[in-house]
Amino acid sequence: MMHCTSEIGTTHLIIRLDNLEHNVRYLRSKLKENTLFMAVVKAFSYGNNHCEIASFLQKKNLADYFAVAYVNEGVELREAGITKPILVLHPQMADFEKITFNNLEPTLYSMRILQQFIKFAKNQRKKEYPVHIKCNTGMNRLGFSIDEIEQVCQVLAIEKCVKVKTAYAHLFASEDKSAQFFMEKQISNFIDFQEIIKKYFSHKILFHNCNTSGILNYPQAHFDMVRSGIGMYGFGNDPAYQPHFRPITILKSLISQIHEVPKGGYVGYNFGFQAEKPTRSATISVGHADGLNRIYGKGVGFVYINGKKAPILGNVCMDMLMVDVTEIDCEEGDEVIIFDEKHTSEILAETAQTISYELITSLSRRIKRIYVE
């Protein structure tokens, strides 16, 4: 057979920007015409590089807003030329100067953060600096409770140094059909927040509540804007929706060396694998420092070589892993697919009883990334 040799010669990620565009357009097709779309590019854009992803979405005018978890992510976006509004989901007091210097928009989620940011904004002589209110509708992670929101609005309504742009909440199980009662309760709670907030402000405040699965499963909760992270990157969190999504990330490597392991021989660290029969082992140049964690070792995880599944032998090493190619026709230098559009990261993650989010956000920045339009 013909052997597929890697042209890149090293472990690399191919990132399909055409698939990204497809996914965003599909998600946007679920929205009403005036509903805005916030692209969540936190965590290095789920392993894909937030600067590249945001630049592409801005160029194509596919996002109205960007969201990052922490301030440094937003700073990097500004340095990369992103001019659209950027919401910081989890700012800290130490970040306030960077926030205002880079025109980032902080979430106010506690009385401590609210009071300290107002104090900072006053000292900086800011006028109507954009801020966002986080509402806690039942997830109990960040945000003001319904009992606090009246006081929050009273403070923000009289302060001229800040201006509330949006108020938002988060659905904690929108992909889980059995949790529909709880999600509808959360949505109802958020509507109660909205009614209180509207009383205090004469200008239009944008309300947003839905993540990817919320967009798909709870159209009544789209409100003024929606947020999507995992959906943009190709996962619908539901077998019924998955055919509409195209994973954007393809992780490839190559066979560095092949060993003929005799019966009784070992492979890798700490006697992680002992051959019960003569075994052909291939060493691949990717390891737990690249995001393929040790949990995938000892046959839990696998890769694909020349179209065939090769289970991982023994423990995953820091920079390498070994796989069983006894039944696979392959050579040193042949291409290895860790995951792609067919053999997805979601499938690989499920073998380790985790989720695609964890796997793709763990991918090391040392992996070469190649962007394809």
Short mmCIF file of C-alpha atoms in Angstrom, two decimals:
data_model
loop_
_atom_site.label_atom_id
_atom_site.label_comp_id
_atom_site.label_asym_id
_atom_site.label_seq_id
_atom_site.Cartn_x
_atom_site.Cartn_y
_atom_site.Cartn_z
CA MET A 1 0.00 0.00 0.00
CA MET A 2 1.02 3.66 -0.37
CA HIS A 3 2.22 5.19 2.89
CA CYS A 4 1.11 8.69 3.82
CA THR A 5 4.16 10.61 5.00
CA SER A 6 3.68 13.82 6.94
CA GLU A 7 4.64 16.84 4.85
CA ILE A 8 5.15 19.00 7.94
CA GLY A 9 7.62 16.64 9.61
CA THR A 10 6.43 17.34 13.15
CA THR A 11 3.36 17.33 15.34
CA HIS A 12 0.98 20.00 14.10
CA LEU A 13 -2.57 21.32 14.30
CA ILE A 14 -4.45 22.12 11.13
CA ILE A 15 -7.16 24.66 11.91
CA ARG A 16 -9.93 24.82 9.32
CA LEU A 17 -11.13 28.42 9.21
CA ASP A 18 -13.66 27.47 6.54
CA ASN A 19 -15.21 25.06 9.05
CA LEU A 20 -15.20 27.83 11.66
CA GLU A 21 -17.14 30.07 9.28
CA HIS A 22 -19.59 27.26 8.55
CA ASN A 23 -20.23 26.65 12.26
CA VAL A 24 -20.78 30.32 13.07
CA ARG A 25 -23.12 30.78 10.12
CA TYR A 26 -25.09 27.72 11.21
CA LEU A 27 -25.42 29.07 14.76
CA ARG A 28 -26.39 32.51 13.48
CA SER A 29 -29.06 30.92 11.28
CA LYS A 30 -30.85 29.96 14.52
CA LEU A 31 -31.14 33.58 15.63
CA LYS A 32 -33.59 36.34 14.89
CA GLU A 33 -32.25 39.01 12.59
CA ASN A 34 -31.42 41.54 15.33
CA THR A 35 -29.92 39.09 17.84
CA LEU A 36 -26.20 39.72 18.29
CA PHE A 37 -23.50 37.03 18.36
CA MET A 38 -20.71 36.97 20.95
CA ALA A 39 -17.75 34.76 20.03
CA VAL A 40 -16.12 33.17 23.08
CA VAL A 41 -12.38 33.05 22.44
CA LYS A 42 -11.13 32.41 25.97
CA ALA A 43 -8.53 29.73 26.75
CA PHE A 44 -6.50 30.44 23.57
CA SER A 45 -9.75 30.05 21.61
CA TYR A 46 -10.21 26.55 23.02
CA GLY A 47 -6.68 25.68 21.90
CA ASN A 48 -6.91 27.27 18.45
CA ASN A 49 -5.24 30.67 19.11
CA HIS A 50 -7.64 33.48 20.05
CA CYS A 51 -5.78 36.10 18.00
CA GLU A 52 -6.07 34.10 14.77
CA ILE A 53 -9.68 33.06 15.40
CA ALA A 54 -10.87 36.53 16.40
CA SER A 55 -9.03 38.17 13.50
CA PHE A 56 -10.73 35.83 11.04
CA LEU A 57 -14.18 36.38 12.57
CA GLN A 58 -13.68 40.15 12.62
CA LYS A 59 -12.51 40.16 9.00
CA LYS A 60 -15.58 38.15 7.97
CA ASN A 61 -17.86 40.28 10.19
CA LEU A 62 -19.18 37.11 11.86
CA ALA A 63 -18.99 38.31 15.46
CA ASP A 64 -20.47 41.38 17.14
CA TYR A 65 -18.63 40.90 20.42
CA PHE A 66 -15.76 38.83 21.77
CA ALA A 67 -15.51 37.26 25.22
CA VAL A 68 -12.39 36.25 27.13
CA ALA A 69 -12.00 34.86 30.62
CA TYR A 70 -9.07 36.99 31.75
CA VAL A 71 -7.66 40.39 30.97
CA ASN A 72 -4.36 39.30 29.42
CA GLU A 73 -6.32 37.41 26.76
CA GLY A 74 -8.11 40.64 25.89
CA VAL A 75 -4.85 42.59 25.80
CA GLU A 76 -3.43 40.09 23.30
CA LEU A 77 -6.53 40.54 21.12
CA ARG A 78 -6.09 44.30 21.09
CA GLU A 79 -2.41 43.92 20.21
CA ALA A 80 -3.49 41.66 17.34
CA GLY A 81 -5.72 44.39 15.92
CA ILE A 82 -9.13 43.39 17.28
CA THR A 83 -11.31 46.51 17.43
CA LYS A 84 -14.69 44.93 18.30
CA PRO A 85 -15.91 45.12 21.91
CA ILE A 86 -14.29 42.59 24.25
CA LEU A 87 -16.05 41.38 27.39
CA VAL A 88 -13.86 40.11 30.23
CA LEU A 89 -15.82 37.42 32.03
CA HIS A 90 -13.72 37.15 35.19
CA PRO A 91 -11.69 40.31 35.87
CA GLN A 92 -9.69 40.87 39.04
CA MET A 93 -8.96 44.12 40.86
CA ALA A 94 -5.28 44.00 39.88
CA ASP A 95 -6.35 44.18 36.22
CA PHE A 96 -8.33 47.44 36.26
CA GLU A 97 -5.56 49.58 34.74
CA LYS A 98 -5.00 47.11 31.89
CA ILE A 99 -8.75 46.97 31.32
CA THR A 100 -9.20 50.68 30.78
CA PHE A 101 -5.91 51.16 28.93
CA ASN A 102 -6.95 48.52 26.39
CA ASN A 103 -10.63 49.48 26.24
CA LEU A 104 -11.79 46.12 27.59
CA GLU A 105 -15.18 45.76 29.25
CA PRO A 106 -15.28 44.17 32.72
CA THR A 107 -17.95 41.98 34.24
CA LEU A 108 -19.11 43.23 37.63
CA TYR A 109 -20.01 40.08 39.53
CA SER A 110 -19.68 40.95 43.23
CA MET A 111 -20.17 44.03 45.40
CA ARG A 112 -16.42 44.08 46.07
CA ILE A 113 -15.54 44.20 42.36
CA LEU A 114 -18.32 46.69 41.64
CA GLN A 115 -17.31 49.12 44.38
CA GLN A 116 -13.61 48.89 43.60
CA PHE A 117 -14.09 49.39 39.85
CA ILE A 118 -16.28 52.45 40.42
CA LYS A 119 -13.64 53.86 42.75
CA PHE A 120 -10.95 53.20 40.13
CA ALA A 121 -13.02 54.68 37.29
CA LYS A 122 -13.67 57.84 39.32
CA ASN A 123 -9.98 58.23 40.07
CA GLN A 124 -9.27 57.84 36.36
CA ARG A 125 -11.96 60.43 35.56
CA LYS A 126 -13.77 58.00 33.31
CA LYS A 127 -17.19 58.85 31.88
CA GLU A 128 -19.69 56.11 31.07
CA TYR A 129 -17.05 53.39 30.95
CA PRO A 130 -18.76 50.19 29.66
CA VAL A 131 -19.44 47.50 32.26
CA HIS A 132 -21.51 44.32 32.40
CA ILE A 133 -23.64 42.83 35.18
CA LYS A 134 -23.37 39.11 35.91
CA CYS A 135 -26.59 37.61 37.28
CA ASN A 136 -26.55 34.40 39.31
CA THR A 137 -29.65 32.44 38.29
CA GLY A 138 -28.66 29.19 39.99
CA MET A 139 -25.19 28.12 38.90
CA ASN A 140 -23.61 29.74 41.98
CA ARG A 141 -20.26 30.35 40.33
CA LEU A 142 -20.09 34.11 39.75
CA GLY A 143 -22.73 36.81 39.84
CA PHE A 144 -25.19 38.81 41.90
CA SER A 145 -28.19 37.10 43.45
CA ILE A 146 -31.72 38.31 42.82
CA ASP A 147 -31.69 39.73 46.37
CA GLU A 148 -28.66 41.90 45.54
CA ILE A 149 -29.60 43.17 42.10
CA GLU A 150 -31.78 46.05 43.30
CA GLN A 151 -28.89 47.50 45.32
CA VAL A 152 -26.49 46.93 42.41
CA CYS A 153 -28.74 48.86 40.03
CA GLN A 154 -29.24 51.69 42.52
CA VAL A 155 -25.48 52.17 42.70
CA LEU A 156 -24.82 51.87 38.97
CA ALA A 157 -27.74 54.09 37.94
CA ILE A 158 -26.33 57.15 39.71
CA GLU A 159 -22.66 56.70 38.84
CA LYS A 160 -21.61 58.71 35.78
CA CYS A 161 -18.19 57.06 35.53
CA VAL A 162 -19.66 53.79 34.30
CA LYS A 163 -22.44 52.70 31.96
CA VAL A 164 -24.07 49.28 31.95
CA LYS A 165 -23.94 47.77 28.46
CA THR A 166 -25.23 44.26 29.12
CA ALA A 167 -26.52 42.00 31.87
CA TYR A 168 -26.10 38.27 31.50
CA ALA A 169 -26.51 34.87 33.11
CA HIS A 170 -25.35 31.35 32.29
CA LEU A 171 -27.25 28.09 31.80
CA PHE A 172 -25.48 25.30 33.64
CA ALA A 173 -26.90 22.24 31.82
CA SER A 174 -28.40 23.46 28.56
CA GLU A 175 -27.17 20.39 26.66
CA ASP A 176 -28.91 17.99 29.07
CA LYS A 177 -32.48 17.24 27.96
CA SER A 178 -33.30 15.80 31.39
CA ALA A 179 -32.44 19.17 32.96
CA GLN A 180 -35.09 21.10 30.99
CA PHE A 181 -37.11 21.95 34.12
CA PHE A 182 -34.05 23.51 35.77
CA MET A 183 -33.03 25.38 32.63
CA GLU A 184 -36.51 26.86 32.23
CA LYS A 185 -36.38 27.87 35.89
CA GLN A 186 -33.03 29.57 35.26
CA ILE A 187 -34.46 31.39 32.24
CA SER A 188 -37.46 32.51 34.29
CA ASN A 189 -35.10 33.73 37.02
CA PHE A 190 -33.13 35.74 34.46
CA ILE A 191 -36.32 37.37 33.20
CA ASP A 192 -36.99 38.44 36.80
CA PHE A 193 -33.51 40.01 36.86
CA GLN A 194 -34.27 41.81 33.61
CA GLU A 195 -37.48 43.33 34.93
CA ILE A 196 -35.65 44.81 37.91
CA ILE A 197 -32.68 46.05 35.85
CA LYS A 198 -34.88 47.75 33.25
CA LYS A 199 -36.52 49.89 35.92
CA TYR A 200 -33.25 51.65 36.74
CA PHE A 201 -31.87 52.56 33.32
CA SER A 202 -33.32 54.66 30.53
CA HIS A 203 -30.90 53.39 27.89
CA LYS A 204 -31.15 49.99 26.15
CA ILE A 205 -29.32 47.23 28.00
CA LEU A 206 -28.51 44.04 26.10
CA PHE A 207 -29.45 40.79 27.83
CA HIS A 208 -27.73 37.49 27.05
CA ASN A 209 -28.09 34.05 28.53
CA CYS A 210 -27.42 31.31 25.96
CA ASN A 211 -24.28 29.33 25.32
CA THR A 212 -24.01 26.97 22.33
CA SER A 213 -26.50 24.41 23.64
CA GLY A 214 -28.75 27.21 24.82
CA ILE A 215 -28.81 28.61 21.27
CA LEU A 216 -29.89 25.21 19.96
CA ASN A 217 -32.30 24.11 22.69
CA TYR A 218 -33.79 27.30 24.18
CA PRO A 219 -34.66 29.80 21.43
CA GLN A 220 -36.97 31.60 23.87
CA ALA A 221 -33.86 32.60 25.82
CA HIS A 222 -31.86 34.15 22.95
CA PHE A 223 -32.86 37.67 24.10
CA ASP A 224 -30.60 40.41 22.64
CA MET A 225 -27.39 38.42 22.24
CA VAL A 226 -26.05 34.86 22.48
CA ARG A 227 -22.61 33.49 23.28
CA SER A 228 -20.91 30.55 21.62
CA GLY A 229 -17.63 28.82 22.30
CA ILE A 230 -17.62 25.07 21.64
CA GLY A 231 -20.13 25.33 18.79
CA MET A 232 -17.81 27.62 16.83
CA TYR A 233 -15.08 25.02 17.14
CA GLY A 234 -17.28 22.26 15.79
CA PHE A 235 -19.24 20.54 18.54
CA GLY A 236 -22.99 20.62 19.14
CA ASN A 237 -22.96 18.65 22.42
CA ASP A 238 -25.74 16.47 21.01
CA PRO A 239 -25.69 13.64 18.43
CA ALA A 240 -28.80 15.14 16.84
CA TYR A 241 -27.03 18.44 16.15
CA GLN A 242 -23.51 17.16 15.46
CA PRO A 243 -24.07 16.59 11.70
CA HIS A 244 -24.56 20.37 11.36
CA PHE A 245 -21.13 21.10 12.86
CA ARG A 246 -17.65 20.64 11.44
CA PRO A 247 -14.74 20.29 13.90
CA ILE A 248 -12.13 22.87 13.01
CA THR A 249 -9.10 21.24 14.64
CA ILE A 250 -7.06 18.37 13.16
CA LEU A 251 -4.12 17.09 15.22
CA LYS A 252 -1.48 15.14 13.31
CA SER A 253 1.94 13.73 14.07
CA LEU A 254 4.24 11.08 12.61
CA ILE A 255 5.92 7.80 13.47
CA SER A 256 9.43 8.51 14.75
CA GLN A 257 10.50 4.92 15.25
CA ILE A 258 9.14 1.36 15.12
CA HIS A 259 10.24 -1.36 17.57
CA GLU A 260 9.78 -5.11 17.42
CA VAL A 261 8.97 -5.96 21.03
CA PRO A 262 9.47 -9.65 21.95
CA LYS A 263 7.02 -11.58 24.10
CA GLY A 264 7.61 -10.48 27.69
CA GLY A 265 9.24 -7.21 26.63
CA TYR A 266 8.20 -3.84 28.06
CA VAL A 267 7.20 -0.55 26.45
CA GLY A 268 7.62 2.84 28.13
CA TYR A 269 7.81 3.97 31.75
CA ASN A 270 7.21 1.87 34.86
CA PHE A 271 6.36 -1.42 33.14
CA GLY A 272 3.26 0.28 31.71
CA PHE A 273 2.97 -2.39 29.00
CA GLN A 274 4.30 -5.92 28.81
CA ALA A 275 3.90 -7.80 25.55
CA GLU A 276 1.96 -11.05 25.80
CA LYS A 277 3.09 -11.90 22.26
CA PRO A 278 5.55 -10.40 19.75
CA THR A 279 4.31 -6.82 19.28
CA ARG A 280 5.16 -4.06 16.87
CA SER A 281 5.32 -0.69 18.65
CA ALA A 282 5.41 2.75 16.98
CA THR A 283 6.68 5.82 18.82
CA ILE A 284 4.75 9.03 18.06
CA SER A 285 6.11 12.53 18.72
CA VAL A 286 3.31 13.78 20.96
CA GLY A 287 2.86 13.43 24.71
CA HIS A 288 1.30 14.77 27.87
CA ALA A 289 3.21 18.05 27.54
CA ASP A 290 1.25 18.54 24.31
CA GLY A 291 -2.13 17.86 25.96
CA LEU A 292 -2.44 14.09 25.48
CA ASN A 293 -2.65 13.36 29.18
CA ARG A 294 -1.57 10.17 30.93
CA ILE A 295 -5.22 9.21 31.31
CA TYR A 296 -5.12 8.14 27.65
CA GLY A 297 -2.40 5.58 28.29
CA LYS A 298 -2.64 1.81 28.66
CA GLY A 299 -5.07 1.31 25.80
CA VAL A 300 -7.61 3.95 26.83
CA GLY A 301 -6.70 6.28 23.96
CA PHE A 302 -5.75 5.59 20.37
CA VAL A 303 -4.55 7.20 17.16
CA TYR A 304 -5.16 6.41 13.50
CA ILE A 305 -2.42 5.28 11.12
CA ASN A 306 -3.21 4.57 7.46
CA GLY A 307 -6.91 4.44 8.34
CA LYS A 308 -6.57 1.93 11.18
CA LYS A 309 -6.94 2.40 14.92
CA ALA A 310 -3.74 2.00 16.95
CA PRO A 311 -4.24 1.79 20.75
CA ILE A 312 -1.75 3.48 23.06
CA LEU A 313 0.71 1.12 24.76
CA GLY A 314 1.71 1.74 28.38
CA ASN A 315 2.02 5.20 29.88
CA VAL A 316 1.97 8.37 27.82
CA CYS A 317 5.37 10.08 28.11
CA MET A 318 5.96 13.83 28.29
CA ASP A 319 6.90 14.23 24.62
CA MET A 320 6.04 10.84 23.12
CA LEU A 321 3.58 8.00 23.19
CA MET A 322 3.79 4.48 21.84
CA VAL A 323 1.05 2.64 19.98
CA ASP A 324 0.40 -0.92 18.85
CA VAL A 325 0.87 -1.26 15.08
CA THR A 326 1.23 -5.05 15.00
CA GLU A 327 -1.71 -5.33 12.58
CA ILE A 328 -1.04 -2.09 10.67
CA ASP A 329 1.05 -1.78 7.52
CA CYS A 330 3.14 1.30 8.30
CA GLU A 331 6.67 2.71 8.24
CA GLU A 332 8.73 5.26 10.15
CA GLY A 333 7.78 8.74 8.96
CA ASP A 334 4.15 7.80 8.25
CA GLU A 335 1.45 10.29 9.17
CA VAL A 336 -0.49 9.79 12.40
CA ILE A 337 -3.94 11.27 13.05
CA ILE A 338 -4.69 11.87 16.72
CA PHE A 339 -8.05 13.41 15.83
CA ASP A 340 -9.68 15.06 12.83
CA GLU A 341 -13.13 15.83 11.43
CA LYS A 342 -14.12 12.14 11.31
CA HIS A 343 -12.23 10.73 14.30
CA THR A 344 -12.99 13.74 16.47
CA SER A 345 -11.47 15.00 19.70
CA GLU A 346 -14.89 14.43 21.27
CA ILE A 347 -14.65 10.70 20.51
CA LEU A 348 -11.12 10.52 21.93
CA ALA A 349 -12.10 12.52 25.03
CA GLU A 350 -15.06 10.23 25.73
CA THR A 351 -12.70 7.24 26.00
CA ALA A 352 -11.17 8.94 29.03
CA GLN A 353 -14.61 9.92 30.40
CA THR A 354 -13.99 13.60 29.80
CA ILE A 355 -15.18 16.19 27.26
CA SER A 356 -13.82 17.72 24.09
CA TYR A 357 -13.42 21.07 25.89
CA GLU A 358 -10.79 19.63 28.24
CA LEU A 359 -8.83 17.91 25.50
CA ILE A 360 -8.64 20.75 23.00
CA THR A 361 -7.97 23.47 25.59
CA SER A 362 -5.08 21.36 26.90
CA LEU A 363 -3.25 21.40 23.58
CA SER A 364 0.16 22.97 24.13
CA ARG A 365 1.13 26.21 22.44
CA ARG A 366 4.36 24.48 21.37
CA ILE A 367 2.37 22.52 18.76
CA LYS A 368 2.74 24.14 15.34
CA ARG A 369 -0.58 25.58 14.14
CA ILE A 370 -1.45 25.85 10.47
CA TYR A 371 -4.49 27.91 9.44
CA VAL A 372 -6.41 26.89 6.33
CA GLU A 373 -9.14 28.98 4.70
#
